[in-house]
Coordinates of C-alpha atoms and ligand atoms in Angstrom, one line a residue:
M1 CA 105.4 94.9 88.9
Q2 CA 106.8 93.3 92.0
A3 CA 105.9 89.6 92.4
W4 CA 104.4 88.3 95.6
V5 CA 104.8 84.8 97.1
I6 CA 102.5 84.2 100.0
G7 CA 102.5 81.1 102.2
N8 CA 99.0 80.3 103.6
W9 CA 99.7 77.8 106.4
K10 CA 96.0 77.2 107.1
Q11 CA 95.5 75.2 110.3
N12 CA 99.2 74.1 110.3
P13 CA 101.6 73.3 111.8
A14 CA 99.9 71.6 114.8
T15 CA 102.4 73.1 117.4
L16 CA 104.2 76.4 117.9
S17 CA 107.5 74.4 118.1
E18 CA 106.9 73.1 114.6
A19 CA 105.9 76.5 113.4
N20 CA 109.2 77.9 114.8
T21 CA 111.2 75.2 113.1
L22 CA 109.7 76.1 109.7
L23 CA 110.1 79.8 110.4
E24 CA 113.8 79.5 111.3
A25 CA 114.5 77.6 108.1
L26 CA 112.8 80.4 106.1
V27 CA 114.5 83.2 108.0
A28 CA 117.9 81.6 107.7
A29 CA 117.6 81.4 103.9
N30 CA 116.4 85.0 103.7
D31 CA 118.9 86.4 106.2
K32 CA 121.5 87.3 103.6
G33 CA 121.1 91.0 104.0
T34 CA 119.4 91.6 100.7
Q35 CA 115.8 91.7 99.9
Q36 CA 114.5 89.1 97.4
Q37 CA 113.0 90.7 94.3
C38 CA 109.7 89.1 95.2
Q39 CA 107.9 90.1 98.3
L40 CA 107.4 87.1 100.7
M41 CA 104.5 86.9 103.2
L42 CA 103.5 84.2 105.7
A43 CA 99.9 83.7 107.0
P44 CA 100.2 81.5 110.1
S45 CA 97.2 80.4 112.1
C46 CA 95.8 83.0 114.5
I47 CA 97.3 81.4 117.5
H48 CA 100.8 81.6 116.1
L49 CA 100.5 85.0 114.6
A50 CA 102.1 87.1 117.3
A51 CA 105.1 84.7 117.7
V52 CA 105.7 84.5 113.9
S53 CA 105.4 88.3 113.3
A54 CA 107.7 89.0 116.2
R55 CA 110.3 86.7 114.7
L56 CA 109.9 88.3 111.3
Q57 CA 110.0 91.9 112.5
D58 CA 113.5 92.7 111.3
T59 CA 113.3 90.6 108.1
F60 CA 111.9 91.3 104.7
I61 CA 109.1 88.8 105.2
L62 CA 105.6 90.2 106.0
T63 CA 103.0 88.6 108.2
A64 CA 99.3 88.1 107.4
A65 CA 96.3 86.9 109.3
Q66 CA 94.1 84.2 107.6
D67 CA 90.9 86.0 108.5
I68 CA 89.4 88.7 110.7
S69 CA 86.1 89.4 112.3
A70 CA 83.2 90.8 110.2
H71 CA 81.5 92.2 113.3
S72 CA 83.8 94.8 114.7
D73 CA 87.2 96.1 113.5
S74 CA 88.3 96.5 117.1
S75 CA 86.6 94.8 120.1
G76 CA 83.2 93.4 121.3
A77 CA 81.2 90.4 122.3
Y78 CA 82.0 88.1 119.4
T79 CA 83.2 84.8 120.9
G80 CA 85.9 83.1 118.8
D81 CA 86.6 86.1 116.6
C82 CA 89.8 88.1 116.2
S83 CA 89.4 91.7 115.0
A84 CA 91.5 93.6 112.4
R85 CA 92.9 95.7 115.3
Q86 CA 93.9 92.6 117.3
V87 CA 95.7 91.0 114.4
A88 CA 97.4 94.3 113.5
D89 CA 98.4 94.6 117.2
A90 CA 99.8 91.1 117.0
G91 CA 102.0 92.3 114.1
A92 CA 100.1 91.4 111.0
T93 CA 100.1 94.0 108.2
W94 CA 97.8 92.0 105.9
T95 CA 94.9 89.6 106.1
I96 CA 93.7 86.9 103.7
L97 CA 89.9 87.2 103.2
G98 CA 87.3 85.1 101.3
H99 CA 89.4 81.9 101.1
S100 CA 87.3 79.2 99.6
E101 CA 87.7 77.1 102.7
R102 CA 86.1 79.9 104.7
R103 CA 83.4 80.4 102.1
Q104 CA 82.7 76.6 102.2
Y105 CA 83.0 75.8 105.9
H106 CA 81.8 79.1 107.4
Q107 CA 79.3 80.1 104.7
E108 CA 80.9 83.5 104.2
S109 CA 78.5 85.7 102.2
H110 CA 78.9 88.9 100.2
E111 CA 77.7 90.9 103.2
T112 CA 80.2 89.2 105.5
L113 CA 83.1 89.7 103.2
L114 CA 82.1 93.4 102.6
N115 CA 82.2 93.9 106.4
K116 CA 85.5 92.1 106.8
M117 CA 87.1 94.1 104.0
S118 CA 85.8 97.3 105.4
N119 CA 87.2 96.4 108.9
A120 CA 90.6 95.5 107.4
F121 CA 90.9 98.8 105.6
T122 CA 89.7 100.8 108.7
Q123 CA 92.7 99.3 110.6
R124 CA 95.0 99.9 107.6
L125 CA 95.6 96.2 106.9
G126 CA 96.2 95.0 103.4
V127 CA 93.8 92.4 102.0
V128 CA 94.6 89.3 99.9
F129 CA 91.1 88.7 98.6
C130 CA 90.6 85.1 97.3
I131 CA 88.2 84.2 94.6
G132 CA 87.7 81.2 92.4
E133 CA 85.2 78.7 90.9
T134 CA 84.3 75.2 91.9
Q135 CA 84.8 72.2 89.6
A136 CA 81.1 72.1 88.7
Q137 CA 81.2 75.9 87.9
Y138 CA 84.3 75.4 85.8
D139 CA 82.8 72.4 83.9
A140 CA 79.7 74.5 83.3
K141 CA 81.9 77.4 81.9
Q142 CA 80.6 79.7 84.7
T143 CA 84.0 80.9 85.9
F144 CA 83.7 84.5 84.8
A145 CA 80.1 84.8 86.1
V146 CA 81.3 83.4 89.5
L147 CA 84.2 85.9 89.6
D148 CA 81.9 88.8 88.7
E149 CA 79.8 87.9 91.7
Q150 CA 82.8 87.5 94.1
L151 CA 84.5 90.7 92.8
S152 CA 81.3 92.7 93.4
V153 CA 82.3 93.0 97.0
I154 CA 85.1 95.4 95.9
K155 CA 82.7 97.5 93.9
A156 CA 80.3 97.5 96.9
L157 CA 83.1 98.6 99.2
L158 CA 84.0 101.5 96.9
T159 CA 80.4 102.6 96.6
Q160 CA 80.0 102.4 100.4
R161 CA 83.1 104.5 101.1
L162 CA 82.3 107.1 98.5
E163 CA 78.8 107.4 99.9
Q164 CA 80.3 107.9 103.3
S165 CA 82.0 110.9 101.8
E166 CA 85.5 109.5 101.8
P167 CA 87.5 111.5 99.3
Q168 CA 87.7 109.7 96.0
S169 CA 91.5 109.8 95.9
E170 CA 91.8 108.2 99.4
C171 CA 89.4 105.5 98.5
V172 CA 91.2 104.6 95.3
N173 CA 94.6 104.8 97.0
T174 CA 93.5 102.4 99.7
L175 CA 92.5 99.8 97.0
A176 CA 95.6 100.5 95.0
E177 CA 98.0 100.1 97.9
R178 CA 96.2 97.5 100.0
L179 CA 94.3 95.1 97.8
I180 CA 95.7 92.0 96.1
I181 CA 93.4 89.4 94.4
A182 CA 94.3 85.7 94.6
Y183 CA 92.6 83.6 91.9
E184 CA 92.3 80.1 93.4
P185 CA 90.1 77.7 91.5
V186 CA 88.6 75.6 94.2
W187 CA 89.2 72.4 92.2
A188 CA 93.0 73.1 92.1
I189 CA 93.4 73.6 95.9
G190 CA 95.2 70.6 97.4
T191 CA 94.4 68.4 94.5
G192 CA 97.5 68.5 92.4
K193 CA 95.4 69.6 89.4
V194 CA 96.2 72.9 87.9
P195 CA 94.7 75.0 85.1
T196 CA 97.0 75.7 82.1
V197 CA 99.0 78.9 82.2
M198 CA 96.9 80.1 79.3
E199 CA 93.7 79.6 81.2
V200 CA 95.1 81.4 84.3
E201 CA 96.3 84.3 82.0
A202 CA 92.9 84.7 80.5
T203 CA 91.2 84.7 83.9
H204 CA 93.7 87.1 85.4
Q205 CA 93.2 89.5 82.5
Y206 CA 89.5 89.3 83.1
I207 CA 90.0 90.0 86.8
K208 CA 92.2 93.0 86.1
E209 CA 89.8 94.4 83.6
T210 CA 86.8 93.9 85.9
V211 CA 88.5 95.6 88.9
A212 CA 89.7 98.4 86.6
S213 CA 86.1 99.0 85.4
F214 CA 85.0 99.8 89.0
H215 CA 86.8 103.2 89.0
K216 CA 88.6 105.0 86.3
A217 CA 91.5 106.1 88.6
L218 CA 92.3 102.5 89.8
P219 CA 95.7 101.4 88.6
A220 CA 96.4 97.8 87.5
I221 CA 95.7 95.4 90.4
T222 CA 98.0 92.7 91.5
V223 CA 96.6 89.2 90.8
L224 CA 98.2 86.0 92.2
Y225 CA 97.5 82.5 91.3
G226 CA 96.8 79.8 93.9
G227 CA 96.1 76.1 93.8
S228 CA 98.6 73.3 93.8
V229 CA 101.6 75.6 93.1
N230 CA 104.8 73.6 93.8
A231 CA 108.5 73.7 93.2
D232 CA 108.1 72.0 89.8
N233 CA 105.3 74.1 88.3
A234 CA 106.1 77.5 89.8
S235 CA 108.4 78.6 87.0
D236 CA 105.7 78.0 84.4
F237 CA 103.4 80.5 86.2
A238 CA 106.2 82.9 87.0
A239 CA 107.1 83.2 83.3
S240 CA 103.8 84.9 82.6
S241 CA 103.5 88.6 82.8
M242 CA 99.8 88.2 83.8
I243 CA 100.6 86.2 86.9
D244 CA 102.0 88.5 89.6
G245 CA 102.8 85.8 92.2
A246 CA 101.5 82.8 94.0
L247 CA 99.4 82.0 97.1
V248 CA 100.8 78.7 98.3
G249 CA 99.2 76.2 100.7
G250 CA 100.8 72.7 101.0
A251 CA 104.1 73.6 99.5
S252 CA 104.6 76.5 101.9
L253 CA 104.8 74.1 104.8
K254 CA 108.3 73.0 103.8
A255 CA 111.0 75.7 103.6
E256 CA 112.7 74.0 100.6
S257 CA 109.6 74.0 98.4
F258 CA 108.4 77.5 99.5
L259 CA 111.8 79.0 98.8
A260 CA 112.0 77.2 95.4
I261 CA 108.7 78.8 94.5
A262 CA 110.0 82.2 95.7
N263 CA 113.1 81.8 93.6
A264 CA 111.0 80.9 90.5
F265 CA 109.3 84.3 90.9
N266 CA 112.5 86.2 91.6
P267 CA 114.3 86.6 88.3
V268 CA 111.5 87.2 86.0
K269 CA 109.6 90.0 87.7
G270 CA 111.2 93.2 88.5
Ligands
13P301 P1 97.5 74.3 97.9 O1 98.7 75.1 97.5 O2 97.8 73.3 99.0 O3 96.8 73.7 96.7 O4 96.5 75.4 98.6 C1 96.3 76.6 97.9 C2 95.6 77.5 98.8 O5 94.5 77.3 99.2 C3 96.3 78.7 99.3 O6 95.5 79.6 99.9

Protein backbone atom coordinates (compact mmCIF):
# COMPACT_ATOMS: atom_id res chain seq x y z
CA MET A 1 0.00 0.00 0.00
CA GLN A 2 1.28 3.47 -0.89
CA ALA A 3 2.17 5.65 2.10
CA TRP A 4 0.78 9.15 2.49
CA VAL A 5 2.44 12.06 4.24
CA ILE A 6 0.15 15.05 4.64
CA GLY A 7 1.04 18.48 6.01
CA ASN A 8 -1.82 20.18 7.84
CA TRP A 9 -0.70 23.79 8.03
CA LYS A 10 -3.71 24.77 10.19
CA GLN A 11 -3.89 28.59 10.57
CA ASN A 12 -0.27 28.95 9.40
CA PRO A 13 1.78 30.67 8.09
CA ALA A 14 0.46 34.16 8.90
CA THR A 15 1.20 35.59 5.44
CA LEU A 16 1.12 34.42 1.83
CA SER A 17 4.73 35.43 1.48
CA GLU A 18 5.75 33.01 4.26
CA ALA A 19 3.52 30.30 2.76
CA ASN A 20 5.29 30.78 -0.58
CA THR A 21 8.72 30.50 1.04
CA LEU A 22 7.78 27.18 2.66
CA LEU A 23 6.22 25.97 -0.57
CA GLU A 24 9.24 26.82 -2.70
CA ALA A 25 11.52 24.88 -0.37
CA LEU A 26 9.24 21.83 -0.64
CA VAL A 27 8.87 22.08 -4.40
CA ALA A 28 12.63 22.51 -4.89
CA ALA A 29 13.28 19.30 -2.94
CA ASN A 30 10.62 17.42 -4.92
CA ASP A 31 11.52 18.82 -8.30
CA LYS A 32 13.91 16.05 -9.22
CA GLY A 33 11.64 14.63 -11.89
CA THR A 34 10.78 11.43 -10.05
CA GLN A 35 7.84 10.85 -7.82
CA GLN A 36 8.55 9.98 -4.21
CA GLN A 37 7.25 6.55 -3.30
CA CYS A 38 5.00 8.14 -0.73
CA GLN A 39 2.26 10.52 -1.78
CA LEU A 40 2.69 14.04 -0.41
CA MET A 41 -0.20 16.39 0.23
CA LEU A 42 -0.43 19.89 1.70
CA ALA A 43 -3.44 21.44 3.42
CA PRO A 44 -2.89 25.20 3.57
CA SER A 45 -5.40 27.63 5.08
CA CYS A 46 -8.37 28.42 2.85
CA ILE A 47 -7.04 31.86 1.99
CA HIS A 48 -3.80 30.36 0.61
CA LEU A 49 -5.41 27.39 -1.12
CA ALA A 50 -5.62 28.78 -4.65
CA ALA A 51 -2.04 30.08 -4.68
CA VAL A 52 -0.62 26.87 -3.21
CA SER A 53 -2.52 24.57 -5.56
CA ALA A 54 -1.57 26.69 -8.58
CA ARG A 55 2.10 26.35 -7.63
CA LEU A 56 1.74 22.60 -7.08
CA GLN A 57 -0.11 21.97 -10.33
CA ASP A 58 2.77 20.37 -12.23
CA THR A 59 4.32 18.64 -9.25
CA PHE A 60 3.59 15.34 -7.54
CA ILE A 61 2.26 17.10 -4.42
CA LEU A 62 -1.51 17.20 -3.94
CA THR A 63 -3.50 19.99 -2.28
CA ALA A 64 -6.24 19.63 0.31
CA ALA A 65 -8.62 22.05 2.01
CA GLN A 66 -8.78 21.87 5.81
CA ASP A 67 -12.57 21.96 5.88
CA ILE A 68 -15.65 22.55 3.72
CA SER A 69 -19.21 23.76 4.26
CA ALA A 70 -21.80 21.39 5.69
CA HIS A 71 -24.65 23.41 4.25
CA SER A 72 -24.18 23.30 0.50
CA ASP A 73 -21.73 21.51 -1.76
CA SER A 74 -21.84 24.45 -4.15
CA SER A 75 -23.12 27.96 -3.25
CA GLY A 76 -25.60 29.75 -1.01
CA ALA A 77 -26.16 32.20 1.86
CA TYR A 78 -23.67 30.70 4.36
CA THR A 79 -21.43 33.55 5.51
CA GLY A 80 -17.88 32.49 6.22
CA ASP A 81 -18.21 29.05 4.61
CA CYS A 82 -16.29 27.65 1.64
CA SER A 83 -18.03 24.90 -0.30
CA ALA A 84 -16.62 21.67 -1.71
CA ARG A 85 -17.09 23.07 -5.19
CA GLN A 86 -15.24 26.29 -4.31
CA VAL A 87 -12.24 24.49 -2.86
CA ALA A 88 -12.20 22.11 -5.83
CA ASP A 89 -12.34 25.12 -8.14
CA ALA A 90 -9.40 26.59 -6.22
CA GLY A 91 -7.43 23.43 -7.05
CA ALA A 92 -7.93 21.16 -4.04
CA THR A 93 -8.56 17.50 -4.78
CA TRP A 94 -8.97 16.49 -1.12
CA THR A 95 -10.28 17.95 2.11
CA ILE A 96 -9.56 17.21 5.73
CA LEU A 97 -12.75 16.69 7.76
CA GLY A 98 -13.49 16.22 11.45
CA HIS A 99 -10.16 17.45 12.78
CA SER A 100 -10.31 17.54 16.59
CA GLU A 101 -9.71 21.30 16.53
CA ARG A 102 -12.90 21.70 14.47
CA ARG A 103 -14.77 19.27 16.71
CA GLN A 104 -13.58 21.25 19.76
CA TYR A 105 -13.79 24.88 18.61
CA HIS A 106 -16.70 24.55 16.19
CA GLN A 107 -18.71 21.83 17.95
CA GLU A 108 -18.84 19.70 14.82
CA SER A 109 -21.45 16.99 15.30
CA HIS A 110 -22.16 13.64 13.66
CA GLU A 111 -24.82 15.34 11.51
CA THR A 112 -22.47 18.15 10.45
CA LEU A 113 -19.73 15.73 9.50
CA LEU A 114 -22.15 13.51 7.60
CA ASN A 115 -23.23 16.53 5.54
CA LYS A 116 -19.64 17.64 4.95
CA MET A 117 -18.56 14.17 3.84
CA SER A 118 -21.53 13.89 1.54
CA ASN A 119 -20.78 17.34 0.03
CA ALA A 120 -17.12 16.39 -0.49
CA PHE A 121 -17.98 13.18 -2.35
CA THR A 122 -20.65 14.96 -4.43
CA GLN A 123 -17.88 17.24 -5.71
CA ARG A 124 -15.50 14.27 -6.13
CA LEU A 125 -13.11 15.44 -3.42
CA GLY A 126 -11.16 12.91 -1.38
CA VAL A 127 -11.66 13.06 2.38
CA VAL A 128 -9.04 12.72 5.11
CA PHE A 129 -11.36 11.95 8.03
CA CYS A 130 -9.82 12.63 11.45
CA ILE A 131 -10.78 10.68 14.52
CA GLY A 132 -9.26 10.26 17.97
CA GLU A 133 -9.87 10.24 21.70
CA THR A 134 -9.13 12.88 24.34
CA GLN A 135 -6.75 12.33 27.24
CA ALA A 136 -9.66 11.68 29.63
CA GLN A 137 -11.16 9.12 27.22
CA TYR A 138 -7.77 7.47 26.78
CA ASP A 139 -7.27 7.28 30.57
CA ALA A 140 -10.76 5.77 30.95
CA LYS A 141 -9.92 3.18 28.25
CA GLN A 142 -12.76 4.45 26.07
CA THR A 143 -10.71 4.83 22.87
CA PHE A 144 -12.47 2.14 20.83
CA ALA A 145 -15.94 3.30 21.95
CA VAL A 146 -15.08 6.87 20.90
CA LEU A 147 -13.76 5.68 17.54
CA ASP A 148 -16.91 3.59 16.99
CA GLU A 149 -19.00 6.71 17.47
CA GLN A 150 -16.81 8.82 15.18
CA LEU A 151 -16.61 6.13 12.47
CA SER A 152 -20.39 5.75 12.48
CA VAL A 153 -20.48 8.81 10.16
CA ILE A 154 -19.03 6.60 7.42
CA LYS A 155 -21.63 3.90 8.00
CA ALA A 156 -24.38 6.54 7.95
CA LEU A 157 -23.06 7.93 4.68
CA LEU A 158 -23.04 4.48 3.08
CA THR A 159 -26.59 3.82 4.26
CA GLN A 160 -27.74 7.23 3.02
CA ARG A 161 -26.23 6.73 -0.43
CA LEU A 162 -27.59 3.20 -0.81
CA GLU A 163 -31.04 4.44 0.27
CA GLN A 164 -30.79 7.12 -2.41
CA SER A 165 -30.39 4.23 -4.87
CA GLU A 166 -26.76 4.88 -5.71
CA PRO A 167 -25.44 1.63 -7.17
CA GLN A 168 -23.62 -0.38 -4.52
CA SER A 169 -20.43 -0.65 -6.54
CA GLU A 170 -20.26 3.12 -7.06
CA CYS A 171 -20.78 3.74 -3.38
CA VAL A 172 -18.09 1.32 -2.33
CA ASN A 173 -15.70 2.62 -5.00
CA THR A 174 -16.11 6.19 -3.76
CA LEU A 175 -15.08 5.17 -0.26
CA ALA A 176 -12.31 2.91 -1.52
CA GLU A 177 -10.77 5.60 -3.70
CA ARG A 178 -11.57 8.77 -1.79
CA LEU A 179 -11.49 8.06 1.92
CA ILE A 180 -8.48 8.07 4.21
CA ILE A 181 -8.75 7.87 7.99
CA ALA A 182 -6.31 9.81 10.16
CA TYR A 183 -6.10 8.53 13.73
CA GLU A 184 -5.06 11.51 15.84
CA PRO A 185 -5.29 11.08 19.60
CA VAL A 186 -6.22 14.58 20.81
CA TRP A 187 -3.72 14.30 23.66
CA ALA A 188 -0.87 13.77 21.19
CA ILE A 189 -1.61 16.83 19.04
CA GLY A 190 0.96 19.56 19.54
CA THR A 191 2.04 18.12 22.90
CA GLY A 192 5.16 16.14 22.06
CA LYS A 193 3.47 13.09 23.64
CA VAL A 194 2.96 10.06 21.40
CA PRO A 195 1.38 6.65 21.88
CA THR A 196 3.64 3.65 21.45
CA VAL A 197 3.83 2.13 17.97
CA MET A 198 2.14 -0.97 19.40
CA GLU A 199 -0.76 1.12 20.67
CA VAL A 200 -1.13 2.83 17.28
CA GLU A 201 -0.98 -0.55 15.51
CA ALA A 202 -3.75 -2.00 17.67
CA THR A 203 -5.91 1.07 17.12
CA HIS A 204 -5.31 1.09 13.36
CA GLN A 205 -6.21 -2.57 13.16
CA TYR A 206 -9.42 -1.81 15.03
CA ILE A 207 -10.22 1.08 12.65
CA LYS A 208 -9.54 -1.06 9.56
CA GLU A 209 -11.73 -3.89 10.86
CA THR A 210 -14.51 -1.52 11.85
CA VAL A 211 -14.65 0.17 8.44
CA ALA A 212 -14.40 -3.20 6.69
CA SER A 213 -17.45 -4.36 8.69
CA PHE A 214 -19.56 -1.58 7.12
CA HIS A 215 -19.68 -3.32 3.74
CA LYS A 216 -18.35 -6.66 2.56
CA ALA A 217 -16.99 -5.21 -0.69
CA LEU A 218 -14.90 -2.49 0.97
CA PRO A 219 -11.16 -3.05 0.47
CA ALA A 220 -8.66 -2.31 3.26
CA ILE A 221 -8.79 1.36 4.12
CA THR A 222 -5.74 3.63 4.43
CA VAL A 223 -5.14 4.73 8.03
CA LEU A 224 -2.62 7.45 8.90
CA TYR A 225 -1.28 8.37 12.31
CA GLY A 226 -1.19 12.02 13.45
CA GLY A 227 -0.05 13.72 16.65
CA SER A 228 3.46 15.04 17.35
CA VAL A 229 5.01 13.20 14.41
CA ASN A 230 8.48 14.66 13.82
CA ALA A 231 11.75 13.95 12.04
CA ASP A 232 13.00 11.87 14.99
CA ASN A 233 10.03 9.55 15.56
CA ALA A 234 8.70 9.20 11.97
CA SER A 235 10.79 6.14 11.13
CA ASP A 236 9.36 4.24 14.13
CA PHE A 237 5.84 4.74 12.78
CA ALA A 238 6.93 4.17 9.18
CA ALA A 239 8.37 0.76 10.05
CA SER A 240 4.93 -0.59 10.91
CA SER A 241 2.85 -2.20 8.16
CA MET A 242 -0.29 -1.06 10.04
CA ILE A 243 0.60 2.64 9.72
CA ASP A 244 -0.01 3.87 6.17
CA GLY A 245 1.44 7.35 6.62
CA ALA A 246 1.30 10.47 8.74
CA LEU A 247 -0.80 13.60 9.16
CA VAL A 248 1.67 16.21 10.33
CA GLY A 249 0.97 19.56 11.99
CA GLY A 250 3.84 21.52 13.53
CA ALA A 251 6.63 19.62 11.77
CA SER A 252 5.05 20.33 8.37
CA LEU A 253 5.78 24.05 8.78
CA LYS A 254 9.50 23.55 8.19
CA ALA A 255 10.52 22.03 4.87
CA GLU A 256 13.42 20.16 6.44
CA SER A 257 11.35 18.29 9.04
CA PHE A 258 8.44 17.62 6.68
CA LEU A 259 10.80 16.17 4.07
CA ALA A 260 12.57 14.07 6.68
CA ILE A 261 9.19 12.58 7.65
CA ALA A 262 8.38 11.96 3.97
CA ASN A 263 11.75 10.24 3.53
CA ALA A 264 11.08 8.04 6.55
CA PHE A 265 7.94 6.75 4.82
CA ASN A 266 9.61 6.39 1.42
CA PRO A 267 11.69 3.25 1.56
CA VAL A 268 9.53 0.97 3.65
CA LYS A 269 6.20 1.25 1.91
CA GLY A 270 5.89 0.25 -1.70
P1 LIG B 1 1.06 18.12 15.42
O1 LIG B 1 1.87 17.33 14.41
O2 LIG B 1 1.50 19.55 15.56
O3 LIG B 1 0.97 17.40 16.74
O4 LIG B 1 -0.43 18.21 14.86
C1 LIG B 1 -1.03 17.05 14.40
C2 LIG B 1 -2.28 17.43 13.71
O5 LIG B 1 -3.22 17.92 14.32
C3 LIG B 1 -2.34 17.24 12.26
O6 LIG B 1 -3.64 17.34 11.79
